[in-house]
């Protein structure tokens, strides 16, 4: 017989908390979980116009992560280099507009992180399936490094590698979970970062085809 009438409850995984990585980098845990189903639906709809695709590096190497964009500008990579373009090279049409819910959450996160408002022109959509990661890199294709980067994560947890200002600097590992919003800027703006190959892990509390055994990351940048 179980006489423990009031067992200790585990903390809900959706509990919002703020985790500062430094003075200019912060994770708002589970901040986007409530909006996640709506945002994922909006992303699914916009991907019908500008589908996920694997791009190539300027050296011709296939990038493992499937990517698309929304917003006024989109990040693209091909033989001509890394750059921002107002038109999707696949459709020759403007990128789909940035979903209002993403914009609202990002603006709030930027404010709470203590940065000036962001002109979020570009939103890169990354989709990672099992075994897919992203190598260490800096985000330096933008014109102005005073504006922070905002990243929203959905789906399977990922190990984010948080390095230093030199490629060889030691990296910390940070788990990014479903609904987490990470903002980094200021002295951290040019830090190397990457994502370890995605592994099976505790699935998020919602199901959606885009995050079935997968992770979606939206990264907003002020590009010009
Ligand atoms: C990126 O650096 O563009 C993506 C990072 C992530 O997937 O969290
Ligand atoms: Fe990046």
PDB file of C-alpha atoms and ligand atoms in Angstrom:
ATOM      1  CA  UNK A   1       0.000   0.000   0.000  1.00  0.00           C
ATOM      2  CA  UNK A   2       1.288   3.459  -0.852  1.00  0.00           C
ATOM      3  CA  UNK A   3       0.856   5.743   2.141  1.00  0.00           C
ATOM      4  CA  UNK A   4       2.690   8.571   0.498  1.00  0.00           C
ATOM      5  CA  UNK A   5      -0.324  10.776  -0.176  1.00  0.00           C
ATOM      6  CA  UNK A   6       1.695  13.853  -1.055  1.00  0.00           C
ATOM      7  CA  UNK A   7       4.617  12.660  -3.111  1.00  0.00           C
ATOM      8  CA  UNK A   8       7.038  15.346  -4.102  1.00  0.00           C
ATOM      9  CA  UNK A   9       6.170  16.662  -7.518  1.00  0.00           C
ATOM     10  CA  UNK A  10       8.955  17.013 -10.049  1.00  0.00           C
ATOM     11  CA  UNK A  11       9.362  20.546 -11.364  1.00  0.00           C
ATOM     12  CA  UNK A  12       7.395  20.989 -14.594  1.00  0.00           C
ATOM     13  CA  UNK A  13       9.647  20.954 -17.618  1.00  0.00           C
ATOM     14  CA  UNK A  14       7.894  24.029 -18.954  1.00  0.00           C
ATOM     15  CA  UNK A  15       8.971  26.168 -16.009  1.00  0.00           C
ATOM     16  CA  UNK A  16      10.270  29.497 -17.233  1.00  0.00           C
ATOM     17  CA  UNK A  17      13.599  30.578 -15.877  1.00  0.00           C
ATOM     18  CA  UNK A  18      16.385  32.872 -16.962  1.00  0.00           C
ATOM     19  CA  UNK A  19      19.927  31.608 -17.294  1.00  0.00           C
ATOM     20  CA  UNK A  20      22.683  34.132 -17.959  1.00  0.00           C
ATOM     21  CA  UNK A  21      25.710  32.694 -19.773  1.00  0.00           C
ATOM     22  CA  UNK A  22      27.555  35.997 -19.444  1.00  0.00           C
ATOM     23  CA  UNK A  23      26.640  39.690 -19.203  1.00  0.00           C
ATOM     24  CA  UNK A  24      25.527  39.718 -22.819  1.00  0.00           C
ATOM     25  CA  UNK A  25      24.147  36.230 -23.418  1.00  0.00           C
ATOM     26  CA  UNK A  26      21.042  34.788 -21.818  1.00  0.00           C
ATOM     27  CA  UNK A  27      18.664  31.854 -22.188  1.00  0.00           C
ATOM     28  CA  UNK A  28      14.981  32.350 -21.405  1.00  0.00           C
ATOM     29  CA  UNK A  29      13.995  28.777 -20.701  1.00  0.00           C
ATOM     30  CA  UNK A  30      10.706  27.541 -22.193  1.00  0.00           C
ATOM     31  CA  UNK A  31       9.784  31.130 -23.096  1.00  0.00           C
ATOM     32  CA  UNK A  32       8.284  30.108 -26.452  1.00  0.00           C
ATOM     33  CA  UNK A  33       6.582  26.866 -25.367  1.00  0.00           C
ATOM     34  CA  UNK A  34       3.087  28.293 -25.198  1.00  0.00           C
ATOM     35  CA  UNK A  35       3.372  29.783 -28.686  1.00  0.00           C
ATOM     36  CA  UNK A  36       5.219  26.758 -30.129  1.00  0.00           C
ATOM     37  CA  UNK A  37       2.234  25.001 -31.769  1.00  0.00           C
ATOM     38  CA  UNK A  38       1.128  28.228 -33.493  1.00  0.00           C
ATOM     39  CA  UNK A  39       4.665  29.122 -34.564  1.00  0.00           C
ATOM     40  CA  UNK A  40       5.305  25.622 -35.938  1.00  0.00           C
ATOM     41  CA  UNK A  41       2.064  25.798 -37.928  1.00  0.00           C
ATOM     42  CA  UNK A  42       3.094  29.163 -39.353  1.00  0.00           C
ATOM     43  CA  UNK A  43       6.523  27.803 -40.244  1.00  0.00           C
ATOM     44  CA  UNK A  44       4.942  24.790 -41.922  1.00  0.00           C
ATOM     45  CA  UNK A  45       2.767  27.099 -44.045  1.00  0.00           C
ATOM     46  CA  UNK A  46       5.634  29.378 -45.058  1.00  0.00           C
ATOM     47  CA  UNK A  47       7.789  26.374 -45.946  1.00  0.00           C
ATOM     48  CA  UNK A  48       5.196  25.546 -48.613  1.00  0.00           C
ATOM     49  CA  UNK A  49       6.351  28.759 -50.346  1.00  0.00           C
ATOM     50  CA  UNK A  50      10.065  28.621 -49.550  1.00  0.00           C
ATOM     51  CA  UNK A  51      10.837  24.976 -48.800  1.00  0.00           C
ATOM     52  CA  UNK A  52      13.649  23.633 -46.674  1.00  0.00           C
ATOM     53  CA  UNK A  53      16.695  22.837 -48.776  1.00  0.00           C
ATOM     54  CA  UNK A  54      20.314  21.874 -48.305  1.00  0.00           C
ATOM     55  CA  UNK A  55      22.624  24.671 -49.421  1.00  0.00           C
ATOM     56  CA  UNK A  56      26.269  24.361 -50.411  1.00  0.00           C
ATOM     57  CA  UNK A  57      29.230  26.153 -48.903  1.00  0.00           C
ATOM     58  CA  UNK A  58      31.304  28.332 -51.259  1.00  0.00           C
ATOM     59  CA  UNK A  59      33.657  25.309 -51.509  1.00  0.00           C
ATOM     60  CA  UNK A  60      30.843  23.125 -52.788  1.00  0.00           C
ATOM     61  CA  UNK A  61      30.298  21.129 -49.593  1.00  0.00           C
ATOM     62  CA  UNK A  62      26.682  20.196 -48.848  1.00  0.00           C
ATOM     63  CA  UNK A  63      25.467  21.750 -45.557  1.00  0.00           C
ATOM     64  CA  UNK A  64      23.888  18.971 -43.459  1.00  0.00           C
ATOM     65  CA  UNK A  65      21.168  21.157 -41.906  1.00  0.00           C
ATOM     66  CA  UNK A  66      18.104  21.855 -44.074  1.00  0.00           C
ATOM     67  CA  UNK A  67      17.427  25.580 -44.243  1.00  0.00           C
ATOM     68  CA  UNK A  68      14.969  28.189 -45.346  1.00  0.00           C
ATOM     69  CA  UNK A  69      14.260  31.780 -44.354  1.00  0.00           C
ATOM     70  CA  UNK A  70      11.499  34.224 -43.633  1.00  0.00           C
ATOM     71  CA  UNK A  71      11.553  37.993 -43.259  1.00  0.00           C
ATOM     72  CA  UNK A  72      12.788  40.741 -45.580  1.00  0.00           C
ATOM     73  CA  UNK A  73      16.154  39.046 -46.068  1.00  0.00           C
ATOM     74  CA  UNK A  74      17.321  35.449 -46.062  1.00  0.00           C
ATOM     75  CA  UNK A  75      20.751  33.958 -45.473  1.00  0.00           C
ATOM     76  CA  UNK A  76      21.983  31.985 -48.452  1.00  0.00           C
ATOM     77  CA  UNK A  77      25.132  30.107 -49.322  1.00  0.00           C
ATOM     78  CA  UNK A  78      26.353  28.840 -52.676  1.00  0.00           C
ATOM     79  CA  UNK A  79      29.402  29.026 -54.937  1.00  0.00           C
ATOM     80  CA  UNK A  80      29.134  32.844 -54.814  1.00  0.00           C
ATOM     81  CA  UNK A  81      29.573  32.908 -51.044  1.00  0.00           C
ATOM     82  CA  UNK A  82      27.569  33.541 -47.882  1.00  0.00           C
ATOM     83  CA  UNK A  83      25.207  36.508 -48.032  1.00  0.00           C
ATOM     84  CA  UNK A  84      21.732  37.888 -47.394  1.00  0.00           C
ATOM     85  CA  UNK A  85      19.269  38.010 -50.281  1.00  0.00           C
ATOM     86  CA  UNK A  86      15.814  39.579 -50.527  1.00  0.00           C
ATOM     87  CA  UNK A  87      14.652  36.806 -52.869  1.00  0.00           C
ATOM     88  CA  UNK A  88      14.640  33.074 -52.384  1.00  0.00           C
ATOM     89  CA  UNK A  89      17.002  31.773 -55.101  1.00  0.00           C
ATOM     90  CA  UNK A  90      14.835  28.642 -55.356  1.00  0.00           C
ATOM     91  CA  UNK A  91      11.591  30.472 -56.174  1.00  0.00           C
ATOM     92  CA  UNK A  92      12.904  33.879 -57.372  1.00  0.00           C
ATOM     93  CA  UNK A  93      10.258  35.328 -55.036  1.00  0.00           C
ATOM     94  CA  UNK A  94      10.625  37.357 -51.837  1.00  0.00           C
ATOM     95  CA  UNK A  95      11.001  35.219 -48.721  1.00  0.00           C
ATOM     96  CA  UNK A  96       7.729  34.664 -46.794  1.00  0.00           C
ATOM     97  CA  UNK A  97       7.098  37.264 -44.118  1.00  0.00           C
ATOM     98  CA  UNK A  98       8.231  36.772 -40.543  1.00  0.00           C
ATOM     99  CA  UNK A  99       5.407  35.309 -38.411  1.00  0.00           C
ATOM    100  CA  UNK A 100       4.184  37.952 -35.937  1.00  0.00           C
ATOM    101  CA  UNK A 101       4.487  35.577 -32.973  1.00  0.00           C
ATOM    102  CA  UNK A 102       8.184  35.016 -33.659  1.00  0.00           C
ATOM    103  CA  UNK A 103       8.759  38.741 -33.981  1.00  0.00           C
ATOM    104  CA  UNK A 104       6.925  39.460 -30.734  1.00  0.00           C
ATOM    105  CA  UNK A 105       8.808  36.840 -28.712  1.00  0.00           C
ATOM    106  CA  UNK A 106      12.156  37.914 -30.148  1.00  0.00           C
ATOM    107  CA  UNK A 107      11.507  41.600 -29.442  1.00  0.00           C
ATOM    108  CA  UNK A 108      10.539  40.791 -25.861  1.00  0.00           C
ATOM    109  CA  UNK A 109      13.637  38.614 -25.371  1.00  0.00           C
ATOM    110  CA  UNK A 110      15.920  41.333 -26.768  1.00  0.00           C
ATOM    111  CA  UNK A 111      14.390  43.862 -24.384  1.00  0.00           C
ATOM    112  CA  UNK A 112      14.656  41.554 -21.372  1.00  0.00           C
ATOM    113  CA  UNK A 113      18.254  40.776 -22.305  1.00  0.00           C
ATOM    114  CA  UNK A 114      18.966  44.513 -22.082  1.00  0.00           C
ATOM    115  CA  UNK A 115      19.690  45.242 -25.749  1.00  0.00           C
ATOM    116  CA  UNK A 116      18.303  48.025 -27.921  1.00  0.00           C
ATOM    117  CA  UNK A 117      15.397  46.966 -30.160  1.00  0.00           C
ATOM    118  CA  UNK A 118      16.403  44.752 -33.045  1.00  0.00           C
ATOM    119  CA  UNK A 119      15.567  45.366 -36.707  1.00  0.00           C
ATOM    120  CA  UNK A 120      14.926  41.671 -37.246  1.00  0.00           C
ATOM    121  CA  UNK A 121      15.148  41.572 -41.025  1.00  0.00           C
ATOM    122  CA  UNK A 122      16.277  38.027 -41.416  1.00  0.00           C
ATOM    123  CA  UNK A 123      15.093  34.813 -39.840  1.00  0.00           C
ATOM    124  CA  UNK A 124      17.001  31.673 -40.763  1.00  0.00           C
ATOM    125  CA  UNK A 125      15.047  28.455 -40.253  1.00  0.00           C
ATOM    126  CA  UNK A 126      17.246  25.434 -39.540  1.00  0.00           C
ATOM    127  CA  UNK A 127      15.921  21.873 -39.365  1.00  0.00           C
ATOM    128  CA  UNK A 128      18.069  19.168 -37.806  1.00  0.00           C
ATOM    129  CA  UNK A 129      17.206  15.500 -38.120  1.00  0.00           C
ATOM    130  CA  UNK A 130      18.925  12.769 -36.080  1.00  0.00           C
ATOM    131  CA  UNK A 131      22.680  12.769 -36.621  1.00  0.00           C
ATOM    132  CA  UNK A 132      22.706  16.269 -38.115  1.00  0.00           C
ATOM    133  CA  UNK A 133      24.704  19.050 -36.462  1.00  0.00           C
ATOM    134  CA  UNK A 134      26.319  22.366 -37.329  1.00  0.00           C
ATOM    135  CA  UNK A 135      30.052  22.949 -37.101  1.00  0.00           C
ATOM    136  CA  UNK A 136      31.614  25.751 -35.068  1.00  0.00           C
ATOM    137  CA  UNK A 137      31.206  29.077 -36.841  1.00  0.00           C
ATOM    138  CA  UNK A 138      30.770  32.791 -36.214  1.00  0.00           C
ATOM    139  CA  UNK A 139      27.740  34.738 -37.454  1.00  0.00           C
ATOM    140  CA  UNK A 140      29.564  37.451 -39.359  1.00  0.00           C
ATOM    141  CA  UNK A 141      27.681  37.983 -42.599  1.00  0.00           C
ATOM    142  CA  UNK A 142      25.721  40.877 -41.060  1.00  0.00           C
ATOM    143  CA  UNK A 143      26.802  44.504 -41.491  1.00  0.00           C
ATOM    144  CA  UNK A 144      26.385  45.583 -37.932  1.00  0.00           C
ATOM    145  CA  UNK A 145      27.634  43.496 -35.024  1.00  0.00           C
ATOM    146  CA  UNK A 146      26.116  45.798 -32.389  1.00  0.00           C
ATOM    147  CA  UNK A 147      22.720  44.075 -32.828  1.00  0.00           C
ATOM    148  CA  UNK A 148      22.276  40.767 -30.973  1.00  0.00           C
ATOM    149  CA  UNK A 149      21.258  37.389 -32.390  1.00  0.00           C
ATOM    150  CA  UNK A 150      18.059  35.759 -31.151  1.00  0.00           C
ATOM    151  CA  UNK A 151      17.522  32.024 -31.450  1.00  0.00           C
ATOM    152  CA  UNK A 152      14.350  30.022 -30.773  1.00  0.00           C
ATOM    153  CA  UNK A 153      14.478  26.244 -30.419  1.00  0.00           C
ATOM    154  CA  UNK A 154      11.680  23.723 -30.919  1.00  0.00           C
ATOM    155  CA  UNK A 155      11.557  19.948 -30.798  1.00  0.00           C
ATOM    156  CA  UNK A 156      14.286  17.608 -29.627  1.00  0.00           C
ATOM    157  CA  UNK A 157      16.883  18.993 -27.226  1.00  0.00           C
ATOM    158  CA  UNK A 158      20.221  19.917 -28.772  1.00  0.00           C
ATOM    159  CA  UNK A 159      23.701  20.407 -27.425  1.00  0.00           C
ATOM    160  CA  UNK A 160      24.769  23.947 -28.272  1.00  0.00           C
ATOM    161  CA  UNK A 161      28.512  24.520 -28.363  1.00  0.00           C
ATOM    162  CA  UNK A 162      29.429  27.906 -26.987  1.00  0.00           C
ATOM    163  CA  UNK A 163      33.008  28.798 -27.802  1.00  0.00           C
ATOM    164  CA  UNK A 164      35.146  31.883 -27.598  1.00  0.00           C
ATOM    165  CA  UNK A 165      36.255  34.556 -30.027  1.00  0.00           C
ATOM    166  CA  UNK A 166      38.889  32.251 -31.527  1.00  0.00           C
ATOM    167  CA  UNK A 167      38.006  29.001 -33.231  1.00  0.00           C
ATOM    168  CA  UNK A 168      40.395  27.066 -31.002  1.00  0.00           C
ATOM    169  CA  UNK A 169      38.998  28.421 -27.728  1.00  0.00           C
ATOM    170  CA  UNK A 170      37.453  25.918 -25.341  1.00  0.00           C
ATOM    171  CA  UNK A 171      33.729  25.322 -25.844  1.00  0.00           C
ATOM    172  CA  UNK A 172      31.056  24.964 -23.187  1.00  0.00           C
ATOM    173  CA  UNK A 173      28.111  22.682 -23.845  1.00  0.00           C
ATOM    174  CA  UNK A 174      24.643  24.059 -23.215  1.00  0.00           C
ATOM    175  CA  UNK A 175      21.399  22.152 -23.750  1.00  0.00           C
ATOM    176  CA  UNK A 176      18.791  24.010 -25.764  1.00  0.00           C
ATOM    177  CA  UNK A 177      15.319  22.612 -25.148  1.00  0.00           C
ATOM    178  CA  UNK A 178      11.945  23.029 -26.782  1.00  0.00           C
ATOM    179  CA  UNK A 179      10.734  26.593 -26.286  1.00  0.00           C
ATOM    180  CA  UNK A 180      14.070  28.051 -25.178  1.00  0.00           C
ATOM    181  CA  UNK A 181      15.052  31.491 -26.447  1.00  0.00           C
ATOM    182  CA  UNK A 182      18.744  32.390 -26.494  1.00  0.00           C
ATOM    183  CA  UNK A 183      19.957  35.948 -27.047  1.00  0.00           C
ATOM    184  CA  UNK A 184      23.607  36.824 -27.529  1.00  0.00           C
ATOM    185  CA  UNK A 185      25.225  40.108 -28.431  1.00  0.00           C
ATOM    186  CA  UNK A 186      27.652  42.729 -27.164  1.00  0.00           C
ATOM    187  CA  UNK A 187      30.997  41.200 -26.241  1.00  0.00           C
ATOM    188  CA  UNK A 188      29.646  37.739 -27.155  1.00  0.00           C
ATOM    189  CA  UNK A 189      28.312  38.659 -30.587  1.00  0.00           C
ATOM    190  CA  UNK A 190      31.182  37.054 -32.511  1.00  0.00           C
ATOM    191  CA  UNK A 191      31.606  33.977 -30.370  1.00  0.00           C
ATOM    192  CA  UNK A 192      32.058  30.708 -32.189  1.00  0.00           C
ATOM    193  CA  UNK A 193      29.080  28.407 -31.771  1.00  0.00           C
ATOM    194  CA  UNK A 194      27.693  25.190 -33.200  1.00  0.00           C
ATOM    195  CA  UNK A 195      25.332  22.283 -32.637  1.00  0.00           C
ATOM    196  CA  UNK A 196      26.408  18.694 -31.862  1.00  0.00           C
ATOM    197  CA  UNK A 197      24.851  16.023 -34.109  1.00  0.00           C
ATOM    198  CA  UNK A 198      21.264  15.658 -32.916  1.00  0.00           C
ATOM    199  CA  UNK A 199      20.475  12.633 -30.778  1.00  0.00           C
ATOM    200  CA  UNK A 200      17.275  11.016 -29.699  1.00  0.00           C
ATOM    201  CA  UNK A 201      16.183  12.634 -26.435  1.00  0.00           C
ATOM    202  CA  UNK A 202      13.180  13.454 -24.328  1.00  0.00           C
ATOM    203  CA  UNK A 203      10.579  14.581 -26.839  1.00  0.00           C
ATOM    204  CA  UNK A 204       8.830  17.907 -26.203  1.00  0.00           C
ATOM    205  CA  UNK A 205       5.339  17.999 -24.658  1.00  0.00           C
ATOM    206  CA  UNK A 206       3.726  18.610 -28.064  1.00  0.00           C
ATOM    207  CA  UNK A 207       3.870  16.742 -31.352  1.00  0.00           C
ATOM    208  CA  UNK A 208       4.172  18.392 -34.738  1.00  0.00           C
ATOM    209  CA  UNK A 209       5.420  16.954 -38.038  1.00  0.00           C
ATOM    210  CA  UNK A 210       8.250  19.512 -38.201  1.00  0.00           C
ATOM    211  CA  UNK A 211       9.705  18.345 -34.898  1.00  0.00           C
ATOM    212  CA  UNK A 212       9.048  14.627 -35.217  1.00  0.00           C
ATOM    213  CA  UNK A 213      12.488  13.196 -34.291  1.00  0.00           C
ATOM    214  CA  UNK A 214      13.869  16.563 -35.282  1.00  0.00           C
ATOM    215  CA  UNK A 215      14.698  20.060 -34.104  1.00  0.00           C
ATOM    216  CA  UNK A 216      13.735  23.418 -35.572  1.00  0.00           C
ATOM    217  CA  UNK A 217      15.783  26.491 -34.805  1.00  0.00           C
ATOM    218  CA  UNK A 218      14.863  30.012 -35.877  1.00  0.00           C
ATOM    219  CA  UNK A 219      17.675  32.536 -35.744  1.00  0.00           C
ATOM    220  CA  UNK A 220      16.821  36.208 -36.127  1.00  0.00           C
ATOM    221  CA  UNK A 221      19.405  38.719 -37.165  1.00  0.00           C
ATOM    222  CA  UNK A 222      19.653  42.341 -38.082  1.00  0.00           C
ATOM    223  CA  UNK A 223      21.428  41.854 -41.384  1.00  0.00           C
ATOM    224  CA  UNK A 224      21.961  45.364 -42.765  1.00  0.00           C
TER     225      UNK A 224
HETATM  226  C1  LIG B   1      22.997  28.802 -36.089  1.00  0.00           C
HETATM  227  O1  LIG B   1      24.041  29.065 -35.529  1.00  0.00           O
HETATM  228  O2  LIG B   1      22.652  29.341 -37.170  1.00  0.00           O
HETATM  229  C2  LIG B   1      22.024  27.805 -35.517  1.00  0.00           C
HETATM  230  C3  LIG B   1      22.183  27.515 -34.087  1.00  0.00           C
HETATM  231  C4  LIG B   1      21.128  26.560 -33.582  1.00  0.00           C
HETATM  232  O3  LIG B   1      20.643  25.728 -34.351  1.00  0.00           O
HETATM  233  O4  LIG B   1      20.793  26.630 -32.392  1.00  0.00           O
HETATM  234 FE1  LIG B   2      25.187  30.734 -36.141  1.00  0.00          FE
END
